[in-house]
PDB file of C-alpha atoms in Angstrom:
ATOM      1  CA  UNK A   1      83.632  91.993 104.630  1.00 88.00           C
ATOM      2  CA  UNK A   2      82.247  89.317 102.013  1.00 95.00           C
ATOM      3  CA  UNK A   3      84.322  90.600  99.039  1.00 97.00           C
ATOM      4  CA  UNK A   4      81.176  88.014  97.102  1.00 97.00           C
ATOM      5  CA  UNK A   5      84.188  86.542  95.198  1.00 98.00           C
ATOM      6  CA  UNK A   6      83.024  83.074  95.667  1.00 97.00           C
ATOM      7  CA  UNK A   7      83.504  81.146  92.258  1.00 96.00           C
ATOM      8  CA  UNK A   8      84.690  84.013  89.974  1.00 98.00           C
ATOM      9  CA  UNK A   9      87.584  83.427  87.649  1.00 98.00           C
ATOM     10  CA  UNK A  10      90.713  84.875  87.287  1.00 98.00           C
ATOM     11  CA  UNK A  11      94.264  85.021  84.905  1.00 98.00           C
ATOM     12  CA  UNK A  12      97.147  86.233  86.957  1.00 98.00           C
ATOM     13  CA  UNK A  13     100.347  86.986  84.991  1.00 97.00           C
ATOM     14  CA  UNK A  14     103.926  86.910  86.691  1.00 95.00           C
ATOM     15  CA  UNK A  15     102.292  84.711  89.136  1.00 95.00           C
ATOM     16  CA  UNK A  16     105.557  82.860  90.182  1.00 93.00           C
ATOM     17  CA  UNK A  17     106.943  85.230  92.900  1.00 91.00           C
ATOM     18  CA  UNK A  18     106.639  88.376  94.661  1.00 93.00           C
ATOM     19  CA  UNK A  19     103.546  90.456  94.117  1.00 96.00           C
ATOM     20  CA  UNK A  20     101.897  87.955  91.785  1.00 96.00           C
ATOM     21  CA  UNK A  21     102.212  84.992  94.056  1.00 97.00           C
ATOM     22  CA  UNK A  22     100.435  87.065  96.862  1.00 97.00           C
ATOM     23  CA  UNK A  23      97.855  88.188  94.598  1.00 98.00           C
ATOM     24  CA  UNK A  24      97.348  84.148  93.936  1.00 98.00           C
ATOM     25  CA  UNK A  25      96.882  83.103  97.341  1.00 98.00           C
ATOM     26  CA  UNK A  26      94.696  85.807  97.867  1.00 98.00           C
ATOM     27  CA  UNK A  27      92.331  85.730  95.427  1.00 98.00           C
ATOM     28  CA  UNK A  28      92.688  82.061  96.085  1.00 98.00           C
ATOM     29  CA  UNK A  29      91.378  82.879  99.874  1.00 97.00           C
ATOM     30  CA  UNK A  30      88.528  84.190  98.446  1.00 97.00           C
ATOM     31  CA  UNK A  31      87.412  81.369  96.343  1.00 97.00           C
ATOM     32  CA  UNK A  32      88.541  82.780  92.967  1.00 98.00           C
ATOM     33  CA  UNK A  33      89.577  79.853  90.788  1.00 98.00           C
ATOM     34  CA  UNK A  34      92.625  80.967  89.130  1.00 98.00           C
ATOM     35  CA  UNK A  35      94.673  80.366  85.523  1.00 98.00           C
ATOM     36  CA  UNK A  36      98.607  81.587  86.900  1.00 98.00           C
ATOM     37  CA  UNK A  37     101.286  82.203  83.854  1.00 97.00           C
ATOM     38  CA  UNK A  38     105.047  82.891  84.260  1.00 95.00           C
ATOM     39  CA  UNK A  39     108.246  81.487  82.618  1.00 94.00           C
ATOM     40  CA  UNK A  40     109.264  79.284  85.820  1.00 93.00           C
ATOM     41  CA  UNK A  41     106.831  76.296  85.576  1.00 93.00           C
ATOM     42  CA  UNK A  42     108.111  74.622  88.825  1.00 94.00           C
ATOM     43  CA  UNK A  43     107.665  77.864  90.795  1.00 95.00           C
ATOM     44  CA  UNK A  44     103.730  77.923  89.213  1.00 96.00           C
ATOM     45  CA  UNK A  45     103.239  74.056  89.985  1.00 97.00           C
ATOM     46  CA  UNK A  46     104.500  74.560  93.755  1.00 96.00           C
ATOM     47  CA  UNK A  47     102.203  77.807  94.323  1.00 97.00           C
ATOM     48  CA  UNK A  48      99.507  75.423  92.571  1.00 97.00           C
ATOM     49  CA  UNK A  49     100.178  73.086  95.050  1.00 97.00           C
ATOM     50  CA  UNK A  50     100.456  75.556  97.920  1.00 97.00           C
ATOM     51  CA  UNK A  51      96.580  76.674  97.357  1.00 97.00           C
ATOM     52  CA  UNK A  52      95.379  73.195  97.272  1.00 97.00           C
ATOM     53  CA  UNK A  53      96.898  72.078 100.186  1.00 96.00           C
ATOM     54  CA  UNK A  54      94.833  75.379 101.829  1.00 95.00           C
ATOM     55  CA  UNK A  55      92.026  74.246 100.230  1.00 93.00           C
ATOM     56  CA  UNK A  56      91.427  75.965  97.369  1.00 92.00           C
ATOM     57  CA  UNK A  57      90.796  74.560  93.509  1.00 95.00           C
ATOM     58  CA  UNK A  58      94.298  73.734  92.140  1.00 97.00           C
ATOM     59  CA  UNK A  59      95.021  76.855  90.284  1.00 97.00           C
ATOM     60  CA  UNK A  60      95.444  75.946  85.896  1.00 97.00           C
ATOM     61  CA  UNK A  61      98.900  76.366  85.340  1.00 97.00           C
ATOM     62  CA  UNK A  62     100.289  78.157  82.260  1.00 97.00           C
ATOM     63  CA  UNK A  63     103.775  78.277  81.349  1.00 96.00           C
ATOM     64  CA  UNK A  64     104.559  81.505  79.133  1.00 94.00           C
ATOM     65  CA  UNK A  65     107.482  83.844  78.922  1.00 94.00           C
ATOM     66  CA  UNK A  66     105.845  87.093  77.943  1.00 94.00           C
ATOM     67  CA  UNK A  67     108.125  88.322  75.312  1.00 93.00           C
ATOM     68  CA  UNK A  68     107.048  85.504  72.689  1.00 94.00           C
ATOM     69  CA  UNK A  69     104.883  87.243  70.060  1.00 94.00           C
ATOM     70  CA  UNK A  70     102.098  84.968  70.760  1.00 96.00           C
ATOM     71  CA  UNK A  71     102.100  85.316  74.274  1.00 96.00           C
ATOM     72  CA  UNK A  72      98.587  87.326  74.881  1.00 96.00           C
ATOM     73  CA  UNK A  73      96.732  85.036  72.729  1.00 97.00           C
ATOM     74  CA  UNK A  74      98.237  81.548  73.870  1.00 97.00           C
ATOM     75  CA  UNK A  75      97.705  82.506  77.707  1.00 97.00           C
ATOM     76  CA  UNK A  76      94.236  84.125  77.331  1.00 97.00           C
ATOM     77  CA  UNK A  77      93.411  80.712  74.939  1.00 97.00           C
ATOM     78  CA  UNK A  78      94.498  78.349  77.722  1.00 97.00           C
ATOM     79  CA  UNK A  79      92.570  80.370  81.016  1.00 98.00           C
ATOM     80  CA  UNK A  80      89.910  80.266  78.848  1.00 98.00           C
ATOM     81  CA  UNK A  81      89.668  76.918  77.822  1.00 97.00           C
ATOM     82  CA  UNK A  82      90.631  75.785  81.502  1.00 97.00           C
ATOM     83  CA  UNK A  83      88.499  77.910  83.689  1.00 98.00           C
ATOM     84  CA  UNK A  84      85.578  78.693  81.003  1.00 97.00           C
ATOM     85  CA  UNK A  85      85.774  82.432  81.410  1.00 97.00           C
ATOM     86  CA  UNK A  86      87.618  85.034  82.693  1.00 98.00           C
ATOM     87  CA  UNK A  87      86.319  87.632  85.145  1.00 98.00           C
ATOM     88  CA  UNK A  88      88.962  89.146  86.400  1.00 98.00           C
ATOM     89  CA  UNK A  89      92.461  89.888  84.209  1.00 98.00           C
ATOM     90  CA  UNK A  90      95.654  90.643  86.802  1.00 98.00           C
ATOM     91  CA  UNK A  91      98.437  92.118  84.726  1.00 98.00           C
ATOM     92  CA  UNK A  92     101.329  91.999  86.621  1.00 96.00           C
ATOM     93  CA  UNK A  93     104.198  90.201  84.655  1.00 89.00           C
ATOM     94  CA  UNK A  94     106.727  93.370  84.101  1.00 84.00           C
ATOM     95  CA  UNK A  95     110.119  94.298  85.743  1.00 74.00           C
ATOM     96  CA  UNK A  96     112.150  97.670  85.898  1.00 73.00           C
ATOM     97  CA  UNK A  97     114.442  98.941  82.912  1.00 79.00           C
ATOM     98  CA  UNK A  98     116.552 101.507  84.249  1.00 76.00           C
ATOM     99  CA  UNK A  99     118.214 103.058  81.585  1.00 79.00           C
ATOM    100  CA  UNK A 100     121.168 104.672  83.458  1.00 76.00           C
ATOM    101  CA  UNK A 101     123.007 105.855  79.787  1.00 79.00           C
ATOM    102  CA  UNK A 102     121.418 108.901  77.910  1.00 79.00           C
ATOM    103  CA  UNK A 103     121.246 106.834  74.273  1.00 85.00           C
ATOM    104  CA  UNK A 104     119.924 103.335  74.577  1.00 86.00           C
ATOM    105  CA  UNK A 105     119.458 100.968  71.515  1.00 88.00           C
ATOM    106  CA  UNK A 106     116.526 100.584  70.170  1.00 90.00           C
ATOM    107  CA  UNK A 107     116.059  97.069  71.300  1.00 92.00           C
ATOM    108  CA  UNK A 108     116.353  97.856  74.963  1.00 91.00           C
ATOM    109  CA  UNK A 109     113.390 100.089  74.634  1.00 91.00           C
ATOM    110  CA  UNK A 110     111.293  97.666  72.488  1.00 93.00           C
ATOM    111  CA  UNK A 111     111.711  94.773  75.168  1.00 92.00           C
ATOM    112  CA  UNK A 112     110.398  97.397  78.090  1.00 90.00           C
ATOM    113  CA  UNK A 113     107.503  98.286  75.708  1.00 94.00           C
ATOM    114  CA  UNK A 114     106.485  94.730  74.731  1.00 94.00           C
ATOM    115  CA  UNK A 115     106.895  93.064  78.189  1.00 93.00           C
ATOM    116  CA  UNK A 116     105.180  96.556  80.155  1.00 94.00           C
ATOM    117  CA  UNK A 117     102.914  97.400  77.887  1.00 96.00           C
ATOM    118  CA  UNK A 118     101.897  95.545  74.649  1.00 97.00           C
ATOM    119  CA  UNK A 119     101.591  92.666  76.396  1.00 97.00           C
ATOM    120  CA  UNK A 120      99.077  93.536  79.116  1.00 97.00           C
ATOM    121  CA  UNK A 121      97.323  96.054  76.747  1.00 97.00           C
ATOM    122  CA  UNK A 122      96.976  92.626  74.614  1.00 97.00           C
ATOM    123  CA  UNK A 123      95.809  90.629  76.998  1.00 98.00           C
ATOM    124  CA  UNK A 124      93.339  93.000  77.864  1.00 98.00           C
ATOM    125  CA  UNK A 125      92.229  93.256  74.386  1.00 97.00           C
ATOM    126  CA  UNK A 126      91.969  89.412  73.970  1.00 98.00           C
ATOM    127  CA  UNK A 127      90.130  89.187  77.136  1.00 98.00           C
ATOM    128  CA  UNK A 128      87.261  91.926  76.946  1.00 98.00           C
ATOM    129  CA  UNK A 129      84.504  91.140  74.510  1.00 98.00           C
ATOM    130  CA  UNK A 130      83.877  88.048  76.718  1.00 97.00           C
ATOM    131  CA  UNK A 131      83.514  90.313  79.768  1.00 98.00           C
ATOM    132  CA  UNK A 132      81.376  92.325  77.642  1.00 98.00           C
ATOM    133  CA  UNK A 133      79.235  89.409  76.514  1.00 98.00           C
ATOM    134  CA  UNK A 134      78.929  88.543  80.186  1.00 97.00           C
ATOM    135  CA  UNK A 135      78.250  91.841  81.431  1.00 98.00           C
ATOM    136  CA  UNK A 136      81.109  91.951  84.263  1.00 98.00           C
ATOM    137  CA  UNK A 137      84.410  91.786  84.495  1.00 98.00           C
ATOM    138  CA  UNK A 138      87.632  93.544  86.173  1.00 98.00           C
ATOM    139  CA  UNK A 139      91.274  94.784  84.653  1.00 98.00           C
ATOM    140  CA  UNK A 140      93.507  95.450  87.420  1.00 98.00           C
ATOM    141  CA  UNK A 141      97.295  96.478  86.135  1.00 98.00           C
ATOM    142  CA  UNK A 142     100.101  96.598  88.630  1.00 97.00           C
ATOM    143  CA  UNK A 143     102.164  99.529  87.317  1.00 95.00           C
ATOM    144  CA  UNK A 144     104.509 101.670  88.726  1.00 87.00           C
ATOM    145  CA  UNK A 145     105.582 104.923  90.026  1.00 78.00           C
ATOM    146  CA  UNK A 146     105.864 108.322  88.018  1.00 72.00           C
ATOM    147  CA  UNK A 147     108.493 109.716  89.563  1.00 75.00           C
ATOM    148  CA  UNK A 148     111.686 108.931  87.733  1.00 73.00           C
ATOM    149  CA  UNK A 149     114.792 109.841  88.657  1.00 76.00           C
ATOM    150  CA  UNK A 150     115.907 109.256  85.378  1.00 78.00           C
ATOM    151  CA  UNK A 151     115.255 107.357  81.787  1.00 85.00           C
ATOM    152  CA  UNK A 152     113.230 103.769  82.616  1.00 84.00           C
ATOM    153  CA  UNK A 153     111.941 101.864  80.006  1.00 83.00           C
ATOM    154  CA  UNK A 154     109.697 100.253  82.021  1.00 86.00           C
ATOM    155  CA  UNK A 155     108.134 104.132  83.928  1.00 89.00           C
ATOM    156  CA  UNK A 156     107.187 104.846  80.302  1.00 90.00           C
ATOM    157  CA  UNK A 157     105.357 101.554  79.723  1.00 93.00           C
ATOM    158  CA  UNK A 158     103.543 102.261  82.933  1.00 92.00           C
ATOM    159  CA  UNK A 159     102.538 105.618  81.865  1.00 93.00           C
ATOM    160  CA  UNK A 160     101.370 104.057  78.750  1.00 95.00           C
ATOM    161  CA  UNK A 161      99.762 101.540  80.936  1.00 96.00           C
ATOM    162  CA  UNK A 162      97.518 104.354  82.973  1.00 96.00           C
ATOM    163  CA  UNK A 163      96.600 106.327  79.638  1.00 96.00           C
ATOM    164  CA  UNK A 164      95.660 102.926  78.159  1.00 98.00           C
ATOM    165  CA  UNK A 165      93.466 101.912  81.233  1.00 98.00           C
ATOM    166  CA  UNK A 166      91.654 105.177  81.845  1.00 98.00           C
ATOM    167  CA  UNK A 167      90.740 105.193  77.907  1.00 98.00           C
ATOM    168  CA  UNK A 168      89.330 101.441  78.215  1.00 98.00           C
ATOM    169  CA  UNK A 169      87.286 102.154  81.481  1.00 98.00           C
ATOM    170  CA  UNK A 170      85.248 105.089  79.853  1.00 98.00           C
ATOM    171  CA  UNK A 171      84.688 102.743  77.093  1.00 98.00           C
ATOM    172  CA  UNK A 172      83.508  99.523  78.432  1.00 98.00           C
ATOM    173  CA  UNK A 173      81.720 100.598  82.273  1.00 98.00           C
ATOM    174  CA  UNK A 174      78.588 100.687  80.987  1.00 98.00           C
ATOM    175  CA  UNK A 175      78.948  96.662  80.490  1.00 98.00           C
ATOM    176  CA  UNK A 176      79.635  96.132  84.148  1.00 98.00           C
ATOM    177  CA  UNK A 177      83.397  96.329  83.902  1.00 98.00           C
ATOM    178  CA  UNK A 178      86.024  97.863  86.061  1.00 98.00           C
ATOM    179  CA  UNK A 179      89.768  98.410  84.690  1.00 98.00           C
ATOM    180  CA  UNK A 180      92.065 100.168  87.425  1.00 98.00           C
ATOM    181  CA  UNK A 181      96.139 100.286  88.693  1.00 98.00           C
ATOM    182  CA  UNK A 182      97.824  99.994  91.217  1.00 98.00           C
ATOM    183  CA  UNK A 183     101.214 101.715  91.737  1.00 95.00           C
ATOM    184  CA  UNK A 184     103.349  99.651  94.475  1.00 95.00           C
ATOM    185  CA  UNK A 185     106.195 101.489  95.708  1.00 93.00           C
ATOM    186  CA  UNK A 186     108.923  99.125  97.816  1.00 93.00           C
ATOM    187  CA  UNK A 187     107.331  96.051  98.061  1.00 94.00           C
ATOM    188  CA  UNK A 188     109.560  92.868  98.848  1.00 92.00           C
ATOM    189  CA  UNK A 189     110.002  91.063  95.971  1.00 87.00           C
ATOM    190  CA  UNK A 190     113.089  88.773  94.320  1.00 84.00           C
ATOM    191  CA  UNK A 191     113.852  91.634  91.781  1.00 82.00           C
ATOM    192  CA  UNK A 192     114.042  94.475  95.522  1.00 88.00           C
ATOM    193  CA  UNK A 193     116.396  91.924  96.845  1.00 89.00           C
ATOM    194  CA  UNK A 194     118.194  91.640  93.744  1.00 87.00           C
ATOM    195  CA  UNK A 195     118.671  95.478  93.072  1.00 84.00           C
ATOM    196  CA  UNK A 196     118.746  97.390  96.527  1.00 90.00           C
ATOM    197  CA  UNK A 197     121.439  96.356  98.874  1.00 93.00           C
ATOM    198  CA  UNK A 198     120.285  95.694 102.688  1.00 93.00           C
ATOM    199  CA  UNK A 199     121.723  98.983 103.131  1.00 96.00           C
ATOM    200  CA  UNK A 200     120.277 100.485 100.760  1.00 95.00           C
ATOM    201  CA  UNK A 201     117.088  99.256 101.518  1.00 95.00           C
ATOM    202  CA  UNK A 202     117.236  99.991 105.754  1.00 96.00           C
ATOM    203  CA  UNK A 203     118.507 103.800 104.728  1.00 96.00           C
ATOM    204  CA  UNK A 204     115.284 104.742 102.391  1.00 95.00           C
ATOM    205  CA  UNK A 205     112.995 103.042 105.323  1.00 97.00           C
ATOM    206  CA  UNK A 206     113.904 105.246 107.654  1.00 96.00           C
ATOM    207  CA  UNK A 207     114.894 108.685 105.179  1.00 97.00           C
ATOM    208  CA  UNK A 208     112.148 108.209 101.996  1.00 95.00           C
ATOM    209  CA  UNK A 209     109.121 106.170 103.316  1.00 96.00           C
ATOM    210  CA  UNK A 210     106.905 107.579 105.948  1.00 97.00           C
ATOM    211  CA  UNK A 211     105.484 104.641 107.304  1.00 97.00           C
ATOM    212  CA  UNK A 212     109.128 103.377 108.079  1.00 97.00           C
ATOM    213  CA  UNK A 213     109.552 100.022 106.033  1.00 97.00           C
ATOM    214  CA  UNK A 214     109.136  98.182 102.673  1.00 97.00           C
ATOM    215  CA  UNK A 215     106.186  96.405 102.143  1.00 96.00           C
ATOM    216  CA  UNK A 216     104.755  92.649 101.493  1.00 97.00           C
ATOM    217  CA  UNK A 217     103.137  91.440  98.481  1.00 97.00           C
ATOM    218  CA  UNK A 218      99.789  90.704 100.637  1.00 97.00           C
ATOM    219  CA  UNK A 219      99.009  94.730 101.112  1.00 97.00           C
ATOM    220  CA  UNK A 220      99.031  95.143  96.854  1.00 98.00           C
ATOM    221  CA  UNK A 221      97.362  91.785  97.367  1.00 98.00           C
ATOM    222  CA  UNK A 222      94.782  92.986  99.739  1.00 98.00           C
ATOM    223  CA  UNK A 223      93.370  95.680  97.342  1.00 98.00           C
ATOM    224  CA  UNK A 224      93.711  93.611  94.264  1.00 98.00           C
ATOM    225  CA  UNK A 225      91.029  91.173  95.806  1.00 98.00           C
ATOM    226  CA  UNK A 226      88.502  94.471  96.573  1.00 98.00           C
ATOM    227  CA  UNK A 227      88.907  96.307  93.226  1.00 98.00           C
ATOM    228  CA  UNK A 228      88.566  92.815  91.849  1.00 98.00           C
ATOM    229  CA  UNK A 229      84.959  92.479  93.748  1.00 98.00           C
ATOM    230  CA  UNK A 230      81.914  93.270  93.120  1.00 98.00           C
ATOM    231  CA  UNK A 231      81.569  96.119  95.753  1.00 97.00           C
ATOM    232  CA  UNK A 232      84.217  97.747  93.980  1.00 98.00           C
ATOM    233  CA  UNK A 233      81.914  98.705  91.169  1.00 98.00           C
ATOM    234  CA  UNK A 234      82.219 102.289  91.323  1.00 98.00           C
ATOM    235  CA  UNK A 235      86.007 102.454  91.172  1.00 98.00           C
ATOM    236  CA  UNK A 236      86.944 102.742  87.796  1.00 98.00           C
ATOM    237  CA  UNK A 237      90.101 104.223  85.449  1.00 98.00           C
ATOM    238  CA  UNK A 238      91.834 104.662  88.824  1.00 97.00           C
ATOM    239  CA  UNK A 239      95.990 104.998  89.448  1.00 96.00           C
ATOM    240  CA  UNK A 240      96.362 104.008  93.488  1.00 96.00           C
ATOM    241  CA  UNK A 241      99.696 103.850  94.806  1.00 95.00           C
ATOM    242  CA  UNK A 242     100.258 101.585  97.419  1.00 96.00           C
ATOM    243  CA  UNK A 243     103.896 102.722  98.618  1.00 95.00           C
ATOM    244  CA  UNK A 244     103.844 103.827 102.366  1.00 96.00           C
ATOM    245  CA  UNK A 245     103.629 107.623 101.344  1.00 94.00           C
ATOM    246  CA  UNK A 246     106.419 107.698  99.385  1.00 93.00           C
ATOM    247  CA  UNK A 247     105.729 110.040  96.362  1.00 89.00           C
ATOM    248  CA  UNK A 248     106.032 113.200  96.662  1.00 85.00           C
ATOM    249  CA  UNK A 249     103.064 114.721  94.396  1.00 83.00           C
ATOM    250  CA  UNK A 250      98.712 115.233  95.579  1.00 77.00           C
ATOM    251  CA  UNK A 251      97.186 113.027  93.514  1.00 72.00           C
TER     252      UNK A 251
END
């Protein structure tokens, strides 16, 4: 299938590793030109070089640590002034905040907010009247799950994350734009290795997940690249989990 990506533009945030590197290549693959931002500017500059050795347009690397106040406006600045536009916005910079204790302080909460929410919900912001101007564009958030097993900073960001996105996309389809999430569920990532023992891991493969294994950053990558497309124009203010079956709940 010709996902008709040829020559669009996209920001990718968290870029460095995991998810966000296979979203790079990916979109990469299918001649997106590409603006990457993380805090680890060596990790950016190798997966830079990575997609011009495969023969795509080195992507415009942007080095940003997402809790700075200014982050939204200094990384939207910079893709724009190095690709021209934006078409497509990838939020994925983020992490887990498991809050394990019943009373948290105050500042634990307003880091998950800021880096889970505010920021993409910023980005977005800066980002949109161009699409509008344009008449195209797509907003695709990686998220997360809603099934907590207990307090996590970063499940309530999400959920602010799917209220905000389904609000946006009733406002701004009529202009030709698209703004959608994806849920992963065990994907292999630095921060799965770091958290889940191999044990750990090997137990909820075969117990939790259906489809018997974690998966790989190019299956959220895969679907990234077609909600990013054009033929994905009538998928809009959607939450799709991509997690082997493992929630529980319909819809």
């Amino acid at each position: 299938m010709d996902l008709q990506l040829q020559g669009k533009t996209a920001l990718v945030t968290g870029a460095s590793a995991g998810i966000g590197r296979g979203i790079a290549h990916a979109l990469a693959g299918e001649g997106v030109r590409l603006a990457l931002t993380a805090r680890r500017s060596d990790k950016l500059n190798e997966l830079a070089d990575e997609v011009a050795a495969a023969g795509g347009e080195r992507p415009l690397v942007i080095e940003q640590d997402m809790m700075a106040g200014d982050a939204a406006a200094r990384s939207a600045g910079a893709a724009l002034k190095g690709l021209g536009s934006v078409d497509i916005l990838v939020n994925n910079a983020g992490g887990s905040r498991s809050f394990n204790e019943l009373h948290v302080g105050e500042a634990a909460w307003a880091e998950a907010m800021t880096l889970n929410f505010e920021r993409p919900r910023q980005l977005g912001e800066a980002l949109i009247d161009a699409m509008i101007a344009r008449g195209w564009g797509r907003i695709v958030n990686i998220t997360g799950k809603s099934e907590p097993e207990h307090i996590n900073g970063a499940f309530c960001a999400k959920a602010g994350m799917h209220s905000w996105a389904k609000g946006l996309s009733r406002m701004v389809g009529r202009h030709g734009i698209t703004v959608n999430c994806i849920a992963p569920g065990r994907i292999h990532s630095e921060q799965i290795l770091r958290n889940y023992t191999p044990e750990y891991r090997q137990w909820q493969s075969e117990h939790e997940i259906p489809v018997g294994r974690y998966g790989e950053p190019q299956e959220i990558a895969d679907l990234v690249c077609f909600l990013a497309s054009p033929r994905a124009g009538y998928i809009s203010g959607a939450v799709i989990p991509v997690d082997g079956g493992l929630r529980r709940y319909q819809f």
